[in-house]
Amino acid sequence: MKAKDLLPAIKAMNPVKRYGKVMKVVGLMIESFGPECSIGDVCMIHTGSKANGRKVMAEVVGFKEKHLILMPYTNLMDIAPGNLVETTGKPLEIMAGPEIIGNVVNALGQPMDDSILPRGMSSVQIDRDPPNPLTRPPITEQLNIGIKAIDSLLPVGKGQRMGIFAGSGVGKSTLLGMIARNTTADINVIALIGERGREVKEFLENDLGPEGLKKSVIVASTSDQPALMRIKGAFTATAIAEYFRDRGYSVNLLMDSVTRVAMSQREVGLAVGEPPATRGYTPSVFALLPRLLERAGTSPSGSITGFYTVLVDGDDMNEPIADTVRGILDGHIVLDRALANQGHYPAINVLKSVSRLMNQLAEPDHIKAANEIRQLLSTYVNAEDLINIGAYKKGASEEIDTAIEYHPEIVKFLRQDINEQPTKKESIQALIHLAETGEFR
């Protein structure tokens, strides 16, 4: 390289390194006098002496008069007044590349098995703007999910974003594992946000399995980690998905759960001093959700198909986070506790679920069959109480008679064993045959 080629880099260098100083720690926050930096910049806090001290990564989350407000990515141990604060001058970046596939990383993109990522990977900024709406190609191709109820009645297109709404213990993680194993997408990026520590290993071994892990990247940020790490886990997973999308891959982004991301942002917002708004959630929560969710979708090079689980409080589908997320996404899948209690898995309530792109993705005969099955199922559910107590007499209504006749076969169709892997074509053909004959084959 010639000397003249180095001149721009030399001129851009700042030979002066500026430090700040920790003034006090209040709750989750660290107040620092200096250095000069911006919101979102990463700083290193030097604790103790150079011989036995450590560096604590922290992020600038606000300002108070002339002080910076920092929130660390780890715990606050060893931080004391007078510790030096060094700015990196840039937001958090992670390393991404094909070599990361099959690995489990934390919110900072570091392998959780203490291995070292290979050299030559690309540096990726985790907080990026969503794509320009005018550059997004329309969604026209249905993605094979490998779950009969979804492929037939709730078709998902490449680049579509779906919410999975459920209370606790209704089968969200199992459903995500089935999607990751059965889908024909090139790569899965799975974000486990706010999970219990034991659930990460269980998800890998029981729900995902070796087959699913081969084409997946897992980003885990457990419930014991600071709120900022849980938020960064969601952004890191999205940035990894964007890396592969920009290289032409069809990517599935599965996030469990977006509710815990919102709770973490509420924790940060309250600590910074934001006023609580709807049910205690701060305004920054409702600003963060669209900024995160809109990053998935189509691009001129590839696609990110998003599946975001929403943990509804007390099975209330209209609580603030569920209501906000449902308004942003392109459809929702509702898991029903009543179905789960009956041993009906996956516990998808197709009458409460919807894919907003079904008319663009499905053929006319497919749409017709899906509408007929929905109508029969709705008729049965509306008359179920009368049927169960024996108040309904056969022949009183032709529609109800037909619904009763079809119901056992519809239930059999909607149920699926955890290891069953039907193709999209097989599911659609089975649905059409069921609507025409009343038999599931």
PDB file of C-alpha atoms in Angstrom, residues 75-371:
ATOM      1  CA  ASN A  75     -23.517  -6.417  36.859  1.00  0.00           C
ATOM      2  CA  LEU A  76     -22.344  -3.387  38.816  1.00  0.00           C
ATOM      3  CA  MET A  77     -19.774  -5.232  40.944  1.00  0.00           C
ATOM      4  CA  ASP A  78     -16.400  -3.475  41.472  1.00  0.00           C
ATOM      5  CA  ILE A  79     -17.599  -0.130  40.059  1.00  0.00           C
ATOM      6  CA  ALA A  80     -16.624   2.734  42.358  1.00  0.00           C
ATOM      7  CA  PRO A  81     -16.515   6.558  42.286  1.00  0.00           C
ATOM      8  CA  GLY A  82     -13.489   7.787  40.381  1.00  0.00           C
ATOM      9  CA  ASN A  83     -13.283   4.843  37.963  1.00  0.00           C
ATOM     10  CA  LEU A  84     -12.164   5.933  34.508  1.00  0.00           C
ATOM     11  CA  VAL A  85     -14.740   5.866  31.704  1.00  0.00           C
ATOM     12  CA  GLU A  86     -13.395   5.430  28.170  1.00  0.00           C
ATOM     13  CA  THR A  87     -15.598   5.868  25.106  1.00  0.00           C
ATOM     14  CA  THR A  88     -15.297   3.683  22.025  1.00  0.00           C
ATOM     15  CA  GLY A  89     -16.963   6.412  19.969  1.00  0.00           C
ATOM     16  CA  LYS A  90     -19.422   4.016  18.307  1.00  0.00           C
ATOM     17  CA  PRO A  91     -22.512   1.905  19.067  1.00  0.00           C
ATOM     18  CA  LEU A  92     -22.379  -1.813  19.801  1.00  0.00           C
ATOM     19  CA  GLU A  93     -21.156  -3.993  16.930  1.00  0.00           C
ATOM     20  CA  ILE A  94     -20.979  -7.785  16.600  1.00  0.00           C
ATOM     21  CA  MET A  95     -19.191 -10.205  14.281  1.00  0.00           C
ATOM     22  CA  ALA A  96     -21.300 -12.134  11.762  1.00  0.00           C
ATOM     23  CA  GLY A  97     -20.545 -14.642   9.046  1.00  0.00           C
ATOM     24  CA  PRO A  98     -21.393 -18.170   7.813  1.00  0.00           C
ATOM     25  CA  GLU A  99     -19.126 -19.575  10.545  1.00  0.00           C
ATOM     26  CA  ILE A 100     -21.631 -18.488  13.211  1.00  0.00           C
ATOM     27  CA  ILE A 101     -24.254 -21.020  12.005  1.00  0.00           C
ATOM     28  CA  GLY A 102     -24.733 -23.800  14.522  1.00  0.00           C
ATOM     29  CA  ASN A 103     -23.477 -21.657  17.411  1.00  0.00           C
ATOM     30  CA  VAL A 104     -25.139 -20.285  20.534  1.00  0.00           C
ATOM     31  CA  VAL A 105     -24.072 -16.688  21.222  1.00  0.00           C
ATOM     32  CA  ASN A 106     -24.960 -14.079  23.808  1.00  0.00           C
ATOM     33  CA  ALA A 107     -26.357 -10.594  23.209  1.00  0.00           C
ATOM     34  CA  LEU A 108     -22.849  -9.302  22.410  1.00  0.00           C
ATOM     35  CA  GLY A 109     -22.353 -11.952  19.712  1.00  0.00           C
ATOM     36  CA  GLN A 110     -19.850 -13.947  21.798  1.00  0.00           C
ATOM     37  CA  PRO A 111     -20.057 -17.787  21.828  1.00  0.00           C
ATOM     38  CA  MET A 112     -21.560 -19.059  25.082  1.00  0.00           C
ATOM     39  CA  ASP A 113     -19.390 -22.203  25.089  1.00  0.00           C
ATOM     40  CA  ASP A 114     -16.276 -20.019  25.567  1.00  0.00           C
ATOM     41  CA  SER A 115     -14.988 -20.863  22.089  1.00  0.00           C
ATOM     42  CA  ILE A 116     -13.461 -18.201  19.833  1.00  0.00           C
ATOM     43  CA  LEU A 117     -15.106 -17.086  16.608  1.00  0.00           C
ATOM     44  CA  PRO A 118     -12.852 -17.513  13.562  1.00  0.00           C
ATOM     45  CA  ARG A 119     -11.177 -14.542  11.940  1.00  0.00           C
ATOM     46  CA  GLY A 120     -12.433 -12.963   8.752  1.00  0.00           C
ATOM     47  CA  MET A 121     -16.004 -12.366   9.910  1.00  0.00           C
ATOM     48  CA  SER A 122     -17.781  -9.087   9.187  1.00  0.00           C
ATOM     49  CA  SER A 123     -18.456  -6.368  11.750  1.00  0.00           C
ATOM     50  CA  VAL A 124     -22.183  -5.563  11.930  1.00  0.00           C
ATOM     51  CA  GLN A 125     -23.896  -2.728  13.788  1.00  0.00           C
ATOM     52  CA  ILE A 126     -26.865  -4.135  15.691  1.00  0.00           C
ATOM     53  CA  ASP A 127     -29.117  -1.069  15.638  1.00  0.00           C
ATOM     54  CA  ARG A 128     -30.025  -0.240  12.049  1.00  0.00           C
ATOM     55  CA  ASP A 129     -32.896   1.527  10.341  1.00  0.00           C
ATOM     56  CA  PRO A 130     -35.626  -0.599   8.718  1.00  0.00           C
ATOM     57  CA  PRO A 131     -35.399  -0.880   4.906  1.00  0.00           C
ATOM     58  CA  ASN A 132     -36.896   1.862   2.762  1.00  0.00           C
ATOM     59  CA  PRO A 133     -40.550   0.889   2.131  1.00  0.00           C
ATOM     60  CA  LEU A 134     -40.181   1.611  -1.589  1.00  0.00           C
ATOM     61  CA  THR A 135     -37.346  -0.936  -1.926  1.00  0.00           C
ATOM     62  CA  ARG A 136     -39.341  -3.808  -0.417  1.00  0.00           C
ATOM     63  CA  PRO A 137     -40.586  -6.262  -3.062  1.00  0.00           C
ATOM     64  CA  PRO A 138     -44.172  -7.463  -2.486  1.00  0.00           C
ATOM     65  CA  ILE A 139     -44.642 -10.813  -0.762  1.00  0.00           C
ATOM     66  CA  THR A 140     -45.861 -13.307  -3.357  1.00  0.00           C
ATOM     67  CA  GLU A 141     -44.301 -16.680  -2.473  1.00  0.00           C
ATOM     68  CA  GLN A 142     -45.617 -18.930   0.303  1.00  0.00           C
ATOM     69  CA  LEU A 143     -42.984 -20.368   2.617  1.00  0.00           C
ATOM     70  CA  ASN A 144     -43.157 -24.029   3.622  1.00  0.00           C
ATOM     71  CA  ILE A 145     -43.563 -24.019   7.421  1.00  0.00           C
ATOM     72  CA  GLY A 146     -44.181 -27.749   7.858  1.00  0.00           C
ATOM     73  CA  ILE A 147     -47.188 -27.359  10.181  1.00  0.00           C
ATOM     74  CA  LYS A 148     -50.539 -28.350   8.657  1.00  0.00           C
ATOM     75  CA  ALA A 149     -52.702 -25.804  10.446  1.00  0.00           C
ATOM     76  CA  ILE A 150     -50.407 -22.942   9.380  1.00  0.00           C
ATOM     77  CA  ASP A 151     -49.583 -23.986   5.808  1.00  0.00           C
ATOM     78  CA  SER A 152     -53.239 -24.669   4.983  1.00  0.00           C
ATOM     79  CA  LEU A 153     -55.298 -22.161   6.995  1.00  0.00           C
ATOM     80  CA  LEU A 154     -52.731 -19.462   7.875  1.00  0.00           C
ATOM     81  CA  PRO A 155     -50.260 -19.399   4.966  1.00  0.00           C
ATOM     82  CA  VAL A 156     -47.068 -17.450   5.615  1.00  0.00           C
ATOM     83  CA  GLY A 157     -45.172 -15.735   2.798  1.00  0.00           C
ATOM     84  CA  LYS A 158     -41.422 -15.215   2.538  1.00  0.00           C
ATOM     85  CA  GLY A 159     -40.818 -11.922   4.327  1.00  0.00           C
ATOM     86  CA  GLN A 160     -44.089 -11.943   6.292  1.00  0.00           C
ATOM     87  CA  ARG A 161     -44.094 -11.196  10.034  1.00  0.00           C
ATOM     88  CA  MET A 162     -46.346 -13.292  12.272  1.00  0.00           C
ATOM     89  CA  GLY A 163     -47.067 -13.044  15.981  1.00  0.00           C
ATOM     90  CA  ILE A 164     -47.573 -16.141  18.137  1.00  0.00           C
ATOM     91  CA  PHE A 165     -49.837 -15.104  21.024  1.00  0.00           C
ATOM     92  CA  ALA A 166     -50.227 -17.300  24.093  1.00  0.00           C
ATOM     93  CA  GLY A 167     -50.163 -17.467  27.858  1.00  0.00           C
ATOM     94  CA  SER A 168     -47.448 -19.323  29.706  1.00  0.00           C
ATOM     95  CA  GLY A 169     -47.118 -23.090  29.250  1.00  0.00           C
ATOM     96  CA  VAL A 170     -49.299 -23.445  26.134  1.00  0.00           C
ATOM     97  CA  GLY A 171     -46.565 -24.671  23.759  1.00  0.00           C
ATOM     98  CA  LYS A 172     -44.874 -21.607  22.233  1.00  0.00           C
ATOM     99  CA  SER A 173     -41.341 -23.025  22.471  1.00  0.00           C
ATOM    100  CA  THR A 174     -42.429 -26.397  21.076  1.00  0.00           C
ATOM    101  CA  LEU A 175     -44.122 -24.666  18.129  1.00  0.00           C
ATOM    102  CA  LEU A 176     -40.998 -22.578  17.428  1.00  0.00           C
ATOM    103  CA  GLY A 177     -38.894 -25.743  17.486  1.00  0.00           C
ATOM    104  CA  MET A 178     -41.233 -27.429  14.990  1.00  0.00           C
ATOM    105  CA  ILE A 179     -41.072 -24.395  12.682  1.00  0.00           C
ATOM    106  CA  ALA A 180     -37.253 -24.314  12.873  1.00  0.00           C
ATOM    107  CA  ARG A 181     -36.947 -28.036  12.048  1.00  0.00           C
ATOM    108  CA  ASN A 182     -39.666 -28.300   9.394  1.00  0.00           C
ATOM    109  CA  THR A 183     -39.295 -25.063   7.428  1.00  0.00           C
ATOM    110  CA  THR A 184     -37.582 -24.874   4.047  1.00  0.00           C
ATOM    111  CA  ALA A 185     -35.978 -21.505   4.850  1.00  0.00           C
ATOM    112  CA  ASP A 186     -32.188 -21.458   4.391  1.00  0.00           C
ATOM    113  CA  ILE A 187     -31.274 -20.272   7.900  1.00  0.00           C
ATOM    114  CA  ASN A 188     -33.002 -19.858  11.272  1.00  0.00           C
ATOM    115  CA  VAL A 189     -31.973 -17.106  13.681  1.00  0.00           C
ATOM    116  CA  ILE A 190     -33.554 -17.837  17.067  1.00  0.00           C
ATOM    117  CA  ALA A 191     -33.584 -15.253  19.861  1.00  0.00           C
ATOM    118  CA  LEU A 192     -34.315 -16.577  23.361  1.00  0.00           C
ATOM    119  CA  ILE A 193     -34.955 -13.423  25.379  1.00  0.00           C
ATOM    120  CA  GLY A 194     -35.592 -13.498  29.117  1.00  0.00           C
ATOM    121  CA  GLU A 195     -35.788 -17.303  29.268  1.00  0.00           C
ATOM    122  CA  ARG A 196     -34.921 -19.284  32.389  1.00  0.00           C
ATOM    123  CA  GLY A 197     -31.354 -20.566  32.296  1.00  0.00           C
ATOM    124  CA  ARG A 198     -32.381 -24.226  32.186  1.00  0.00           C
ATOM    125  CA  GLU A 199     -34.760 -23.637  29.262  1.00  0.00           C
ATOM    126  CA  VAL A 200     -31.971 -22.725  26.822  1.00  0.00           C
ATOM    127  CA  LYS A 201     -30.377 -26.191  26.929  1.00  0.00           C
ATOM    128  CA  GLU A 202     -33.794 -27.856  26.956  1.00  0.00           C
ATOM    129  CA  PHE A 203     -34.857 -25.905  23.874  1.00  0.00           C
ATOM    130  CA  LEU A 204     -31.671 -26.882  22.031  1.00  0.00           C
ATOM    131  CA  GLU A 205     -31.922 -30.578  22.872  1.00  0.00           C
ATOM    132  CA  ASN A 206     -35.671 -31.233  23.052  1.00  0.00           C
ATOM    133  CA  ASP A 207     -37.388 -28.669  20.806  1.00  0.00           C
ATOM    134  CA  LEU A 208     -34.745 -27.775  18.196  1.00  0.00           C
ATOM    135  CA  GLY A 209     -32.641 -30.929  18.100  1.00  0.00           C
ATOM    136  CA  PRO A 210     -29.411 -31.550  16.139  1.00  0.00           C
ATOM    137  CA  GLU A 211     -31.281 -31.346  12.823  1.00  0.00           C
ATOM    138  CA  GLY A 212     -32.576 -27.848  13.523  1.00  0.00           C
ATOM    139  CA  LEU A 213     -29.306 -26.611  15.051  1.00  0.00           C
ATOM    140  CA  LYS A 214     -27.368 -27.389  11.849  1.00  0.00           C
ATOM    141  CA  LYS A 215     -28.995 -24.455  10.067  1.00  0.00           C
ATOM    142  CA  SER A 216     -29.640 -22.169  13.043  1.00  0.00           C
ATOM    143  CA  VAL A 217     -27.992 -19.382  15.017  1.00  0.00           C
ATOM    144  CA  ILE A 218     -29.156 -19.082  18.633  1.00  0.00           C
ATOM    145  CA  VAL A 219     -28.944 -15.760  20.489  1.00  0.00           C
ATOM    146  CA  ALA A 220     -29.640 -16.312  24.191  1.00  0.00           C
ATOM    147  CA  SER A 221     -30.116 -13.630  26.825  1.00  0.00           C
ATOM    148  CA  THR A 222     -31.484 -15.189  30.004  1.00  0.00           C
ATOM    149  CA  SER A 223     -33.680 -13.600  32.654  1.00  0.00           C
ATOM    150  CA  ASP A 224     -30.804 -13.152  35.133  1.00  0.00           C
ATOM    151  CA  GLN A 225     -28.959 -10.777  32.792  1.00  0.00           C
ATOM    152  CA  PRO A 226     -29.393  -6.970  32.959  1.00  0.00           C
ATOM    153  CA  ALA A 227     -32.321  -5.420  31.094  1.00  0.00           C
ATOM    154  CA  LEU A 228     -30.019  -3.819  28.525  1.00  0.00           C
ATOM    155  CA  MET A 229     -28.550  -7.221  27.580  1.00  0.00           C
ATOM    156  CA  ARG A 230     -32.045  -8.614  27.009  1.00  0.00           C
ATOM    157  CA  ILE A 231     -32.875  -5.711  24.691  1.00  0.00           C
ATOM    158  CA  LYS A 232     -29.575  -6.102  22.849  1.00  0.00           C
ATOM    159  CA  GLY A 233     -30.288  -9.818  22.410  1.00  0.00           C
ATOM    160  CA  ALA A 234     -33.302  -8.966  20.240  1.00  0.00           C
ATOM    161  CA  PHE A 235     -31.332  -6.412  18.208  1.00  0.00           C
ATOM    162  CA  THR A 236     -28.339  -8.753  17.806  1.00  0.00           C
ATOM    163  CA  ALA A 237     -30.549 -11.564  16.465  1.00  0.00           C
ATOM    164  CA  THR A 238     -32.192  -9.154  14.025  1.00  0.00           C
ATOM    165  CA  ALA A 239     -28.788  -7.866  12.856  1.00  0.00           C
ATOM    166  CA  ILE A 240     -27.569 -11.443  12.229  1.00  0.00           C
ATOM    167  CA  ALA A 241     -30.751 -12.164  10.248  1.00  0.00           C
ATOM    168  CA  GLU A 242     -30.167  -8.985   8.205  1.00  0.00           C
ATOM    169  CA  TYR A 243     -26.580 -10.058   7.476  1.00  0.00           C
ATOM    170  CA  PHE A 244     -27.778 -13.305   5.865  1.00  0.00           C
ATOM    171  CA  ARG A 245     -30.752 -11.639   4.146  1.00  0.00           C
ATOM    172  CA  ASP A 246     -28.453  -9.108   2.484  1.00  0.00           C
ATOM    173  CA  ARG A 247     -26.496 -12.037   1.041  1.00  0.00           C
ATOM    174  CA  GLY A 248     -29.554 -13.507  -0.660  1.00  0.00           C
ATOM    175  CA  TYR A 249     -30.727 -16.048   1.910  1.00  0.00           C
ATOM    176  CA  SER A 250     -34.277 -16.795   2.985  1.00  0.00           C
ATOM    177  CA  VAL A 251     -34.086 -16.337   6.767  1.00  0.00           C
ATOM    178  CA  ASN A 252     -36.496 -17.247   9.549  1.00  0.00           C
ATOM    179  CA  LEU A 253     -36.221 -14.963  12.589  1.00  0.00           C
ATOM    180  CA  LEU A 254     -37.877 -16.574  15.623  1.00  0.00           C
ATOM    181  CA  MET A 255     -38.010 -14.410  18.751  1.00  0.00           C
ATOM    182  CA  ASP A 256     -39.229 -15.692  22.115  1.00  0.00           C
ATOM    183  CA  SER A 257     -40.460 -13.376  23.391  1.00  0.00           C
ATOM    184  CA  VAL A 258     -41.050  -9.801  22.284  1.00  0.00           C
ATOM    185  CA  THR A 259     -42.993  -9.221  25.521  1.00  0.00           C
ATOM    186  CA  ARG A 260     -39.812  -9.655  27.568  1.00  0.00           C
ATOM    187  CA  VAL A 261     -38.029  -7.204  25.268  1.00  0.00           C
ATOM    188  CA  ALA A 262     -40.774  -4.672  26.025  1.00  0.00           C
ATOM    189  CA  MET A 263     -40.511  -5.361  29.762  1.00  0.00           C
ATOM    190  CA  SER A 264     -36.752  -4.819  29.607  1.00  0.00           C
ATOM    191  CA  GLN A 265     -37.199  -1.503  27.802  1.00  0.00           C
ATOM    192  CA  ARG A 266     -39.735  -0.472  30.447  1.00  0.00           C
ATOM    193  CA  GLU A 267     -37.123  -1.268  33.117  1.00  0.00           C
ATOM    194  CA  VAL A 268     -34.548   0.896  31.351  1.00  0.00           C
ATOM    195  CA  GLY A 269     -37.036   3.705  30.722  1.00  0.00           C
ATOM    196  CA  LEU A 270     -38.156   3.865  34.346  1.00  0.00           C
ATOM    197  CA  ALA A 271     -34.542   3.835  35.552  1.00  0.00           C
ATOM    198  CA  VAL A 272     -33.692   6.757  33.247  1.00  0.00           C
ATOM    199  CA  GLY A 273     -36.680   8.730  34.520  1.00  0.00           C
ATOM    200  CA  GLU A 274     -39.374   8.253  31.877  1.00  0.00           C
ATOM    201  CA  PRO A 275     -42.943   8.578  33.150  1.00  0.00           C
ATOM    202  CA  PRO A 276     -44.997   5.360  33.127  1.00  0.00           C
ATOM    203  CA  ALA A 277     -47.823   5.470  30.597  1.00  0.00           C
ATOM    204  CA  THR A 278     -50.088   2.553  29.621  1.00  0.00           C
ATOM    205  CA  ARG A 279     -50.117  -0.066  32.424  1.00  0.00           C
ATOM    206  CA  GLY A 280     -46.695   1.085  33.566  1.00  0.00           C
ATOM    207  CA  TYR A 281     -45.041   0.838  30.140  1.00  0.00           C
ATOM    208  CA  THR A 282     -42.996   3.901  29.234  1.00  0.00           C
ATOM    209  CA  PRO A 283     -43.341   5.778  25.903  1.00  0.00           C
ATOM    210  CA  SER A 284     -39.971   4.416  24.713  1.00  0.00           C
ATOM    211  CA  VAL A 285     -41.427   0.884  24.716  1.00  0.00           C
ATOM    212  CA  PHE A 286     -43.995   1.810  22.062  1.00  0.00           C
ATOM    213  CA  ALA A 287     -41.278   3.566  20.040  1.00  0.00           C
ATOM    214  CA  LEU A 288     -38.940   0.554  20.222  1.00  0.00           C
ATOM    215  CA  LEU A 289     -41.423  -2.093  19.045  1.00  0.00           C
ATOM    216  CA  PRO A 290     -42.035  -0.818  15.482  1.00  0.00           C
ATOM    217  CA  ARG A 291     -38.334   0.054  15.083  1.00  0.00           C
ATOM    218  CA  LEU A 292     -37.443  -3.561  15.912  1.00  0.00           C
ATOM    219  CA  LEU A 293     -40.281  -5.395  14.154  1.00  0.00           C
ATOM    220  CA  GLU A 294     -40.149  -3.382  10.922  1.00  0.00           C
ATOM    221  CA  ARG A 295     -36.572  -4.519  10.281  1.00  0.00           C
ATOM    222  CA  ALA A 296     -37.843  -7.961   9.226  1.00  0.00           C
ATOM    223  CA  GLY A 297     -39.411  -8.422   5.803  1.00  0.00           C
ATOM    224  CA  THR A 298     -38.361  -8.520   2.167  1.00  0.00           C
ATOM    225  CA  SER A 299     -35.459  -6.769   0.495  1.00  0.00           C
ATOM    226  CA  PRO A 300     -34.141  -6.761  -3.089  1.00  0.00           C
ATOM    227  CA  SER A 301     -31.626  -9.469  -2.141  1.00  0.00           C
ATOM    228  CA  GLY A 302     -33.400 -11.801   0.322  1.00  0.00           C
ATOM    229  CA  SER A 303     -36.077 -12.052   2.986  1.00  0.00           C
ATOM    230  CA  ILE A 304     -36.560 -12.293   6.753  1.00  0.00           C
ATOM    231  CA  THR A 305     -39.726 -14.115   7.790  1.00  0.00           C
ATOM    232  CA  GLY A 306     -40.428 -13.156  11.400  1.00  0.00           C
ATOM    233  CA  PHE A 307     -42.153 -15.204  14.105  1.00  0.00           C
ATOM    234  CA  TYR A 308     -42.495 -13.207  17.322  1.00  0.00           C
ATOM    235  CA  THR A 309     -44.016 -14.799  20.400  1.00  0.00           C
ATOM    236  CA  VAL A 310     -46.103 -12.581  22.671  1.00  0.00           C
ATOM    237  CA  LEU A 311     -46.621 -13.720  26.252  1.00  0.00           C
ATOM    238  CA  VAL A 312     -50.100 -12.433  27.012  1.00  0.00           C
ATOM    239  CA  ASP A 313     -50.740 -11.573  30.658  1.00  0.00           C
ATOM    240  CA  GLY A 314     -53.508 -13.754  32.065  1.00  0.00           C
ATOM    241  CA  ASP A 315     -54.467 -14.830  28.510  1.00  0.00           C
ATOM    242  CA  ASP A 316     -55.622 -11.237  27.876  1.00  0.00           C
ATOM    243  CA  MET A 317     -55.170 -10.768  24.127  1.00  0.00           C
ATOM    244  CA  ASN A 318     -55.878  -7.027  24.407  1.00  0.00           C
ATOM    245  CA  GLU A 319     -53.172  -6.067  26.912  1.00  0.00           C
ATOM    246  CA  PRO A 320     -50.970  -3.154  25.682  1.00  0.00           C
ATOM    247  CA  ILE A 321     -48.015  -5.082  24.230  1.00  0.00           C
ATOM    248  CA  ALA A 322     -50.186  -7.709  22.534  1.00  0.00           C
ATOM    249  CA  ASP A 323     -52.416  -5.010  21.059  1.00  0.00           C
ATOM    250  CA  THR A 324     -49.461  -2.949  19.797  1.00  0.00           C
ATOM    251  CA  VAL A 325     -47.602  -5.910  18.288  1.00  0.00           C
ATOM    252  CA  ARG A 326     -50.755  -7.240  16.605  1.00  0.00           C
ATOM    253  CA  GLY A 327     -51.196  -3.853  14.913  1.00  0.00           C
ATOM    254  CA  ILE A 328     -47.631  -3.877  13.547  1.00  0.00           C
ATOM    255  CA  LEU A 329     -47.368  -7.463  12.275  1.00  0.00           C
ATOM    256  CA  ASP A 330     -48.854  -9.114   9.180  1.00  0.00           C
ATOM    257  CA  GLY A 331     -50.907 -11.688  11.027  1.00  0.00           C
ATOM    258  CA  HIS A 332     -51.176 -13.581  14.297  1.00  0.00           C
ATOM    259  CA  ILE A 333     -51.377 -17.174  15.506  1.00  0.00           C
ATOM    260  CA  VAL A 334     -53.261 -17.627  18.784  1.00  0.00           C
ATOM    261  CA  LEU A 335     -52.461 -20.613  20.999  1.00  0.00           C
ATOM    262  CA  ASP A 336     -55.494 -21.513  23.091  1.00  0.00           C
ATOM    263  CA  ARG A 337     -55.120 -22.847  26.644  1.00  0.00           C
ATOM    264  CA  ALA A 338     -58.458 -24.674  26.366  1.00  0.00           C
ATOM    265  CA  LEU A 339     -57.145 -26.658  23.375  1.00  0.00           C
ATOM    266  CA  ALA A 340     -53.873 -27.409  25.176  1.00  0.00           C
ATOM    267  CA  ASN A 341     -55.844 -28.707  28.176  1.00  0.00           C
ATOM    268  CA  GLN A 342     -57.598 -31.129  25.806  1.00  0.00           C
ATOM    269  CA  GLY A 343     -54.250 -32.465  24.556  1.00  0.00           C
ATOM    270  CA  HIS A 344     -54.731 -30.738  21.188  1.00  0.00           C
ATOM    271  CA  TYR A 345     -51.241 -29.826  19.906  1.00  0.00           C
ATOM    272  CA  PRO A 346     -50.207 -27.545  18.412  1.00  0.00           C
ATOM    273  CA  ALA A 347     -52.931 -25.637  20.307  1.00  0.00           C
ATOM    274  CA  ILE A 348     -53.650 -23.229  17.421  1.00  0.00           C
ATOM    275  CA  ASN A 349     -57.091 -21.646  17.548  1.00  0.00           C
ATOM    276  CA  VAL A 350     -57.590 -21.084  13.818  1.00  0.00           C
ATOM    277  CA  LEU A 351     -60.785 -19.061  14.356  1.00  0.00           C
ATOM    278  CA  LYS A 352     -58.887 -16.439  16.384  1.00  0.00           C
ATOM    279  CA  SER A 353     -55.833 -16.501  14.103  1.00  0.00           C
ATOM    280  CA  VAL A 354     -55.355 -14.774  10.774  1.00  0.00           C
ATOM    281  CA  SER A 355     -52.802 -14.361   8.002  1.00  0.00           C
ATOM    282  CA  ARG A 356     -53.302 -10.978   6.366  1.00  0.00           C
ATOM    283  CA  LEU A 357     -51.630 -12.150   3.158  1.00  0.00           C
ATOM    284  CA  MET A 358     -53.688 -15.282   2.517  1.00  0.00           C
ATOM    285  CA  ASN A 359     -55.477 -13.828  -0.514  1.00  0.00           C
ATOM    286  CA  GLN A 360     -52.137 -12.870  -2.118  1.00  0.00           C
ATOM    287  CA  LEU A 361     -50.472 -16.234  -1.436  1.00  0.00           C
ATOM    288  CA  ALA A 362     -53.160 -18.880  -1.928  1.00  0.00           C
ATOM    289  CA  GLU A 363     -54.884 -20.245  -5.047  1.00  0.00           C
ATOM    290  CA  PRO A 364     -58.690 -19.846  -5.361  1.00  0.00           C
ATOM    291  CA  ASP A 365     -59.423 -23.520  -4.574  1.00  0.00           C
ATOM    292  CA  HIS A 366     -57.187 -23.299  -1.512  1.00  0.00           C
ATOM    293  CA  ILE A 367     -58.956 -20.146  -0.263  1.00  0.00           C
ATOM    294  CA  LYS A 368     -62.371 -21.705  -0.880  1.00  0.00           C
ATOM    295  CA  ALA A 369     -61.496 -24.861   1.061  1.00  0.00           C
ATOM    296  CA  ALA A 370     -60.018 -22.858   3.950  1.00  0.00           C
ATOM    297  CA  ASN A 371     -63.139 -20.684   4.215  1.00  0.00           C
TER     298      ASN A 371
END
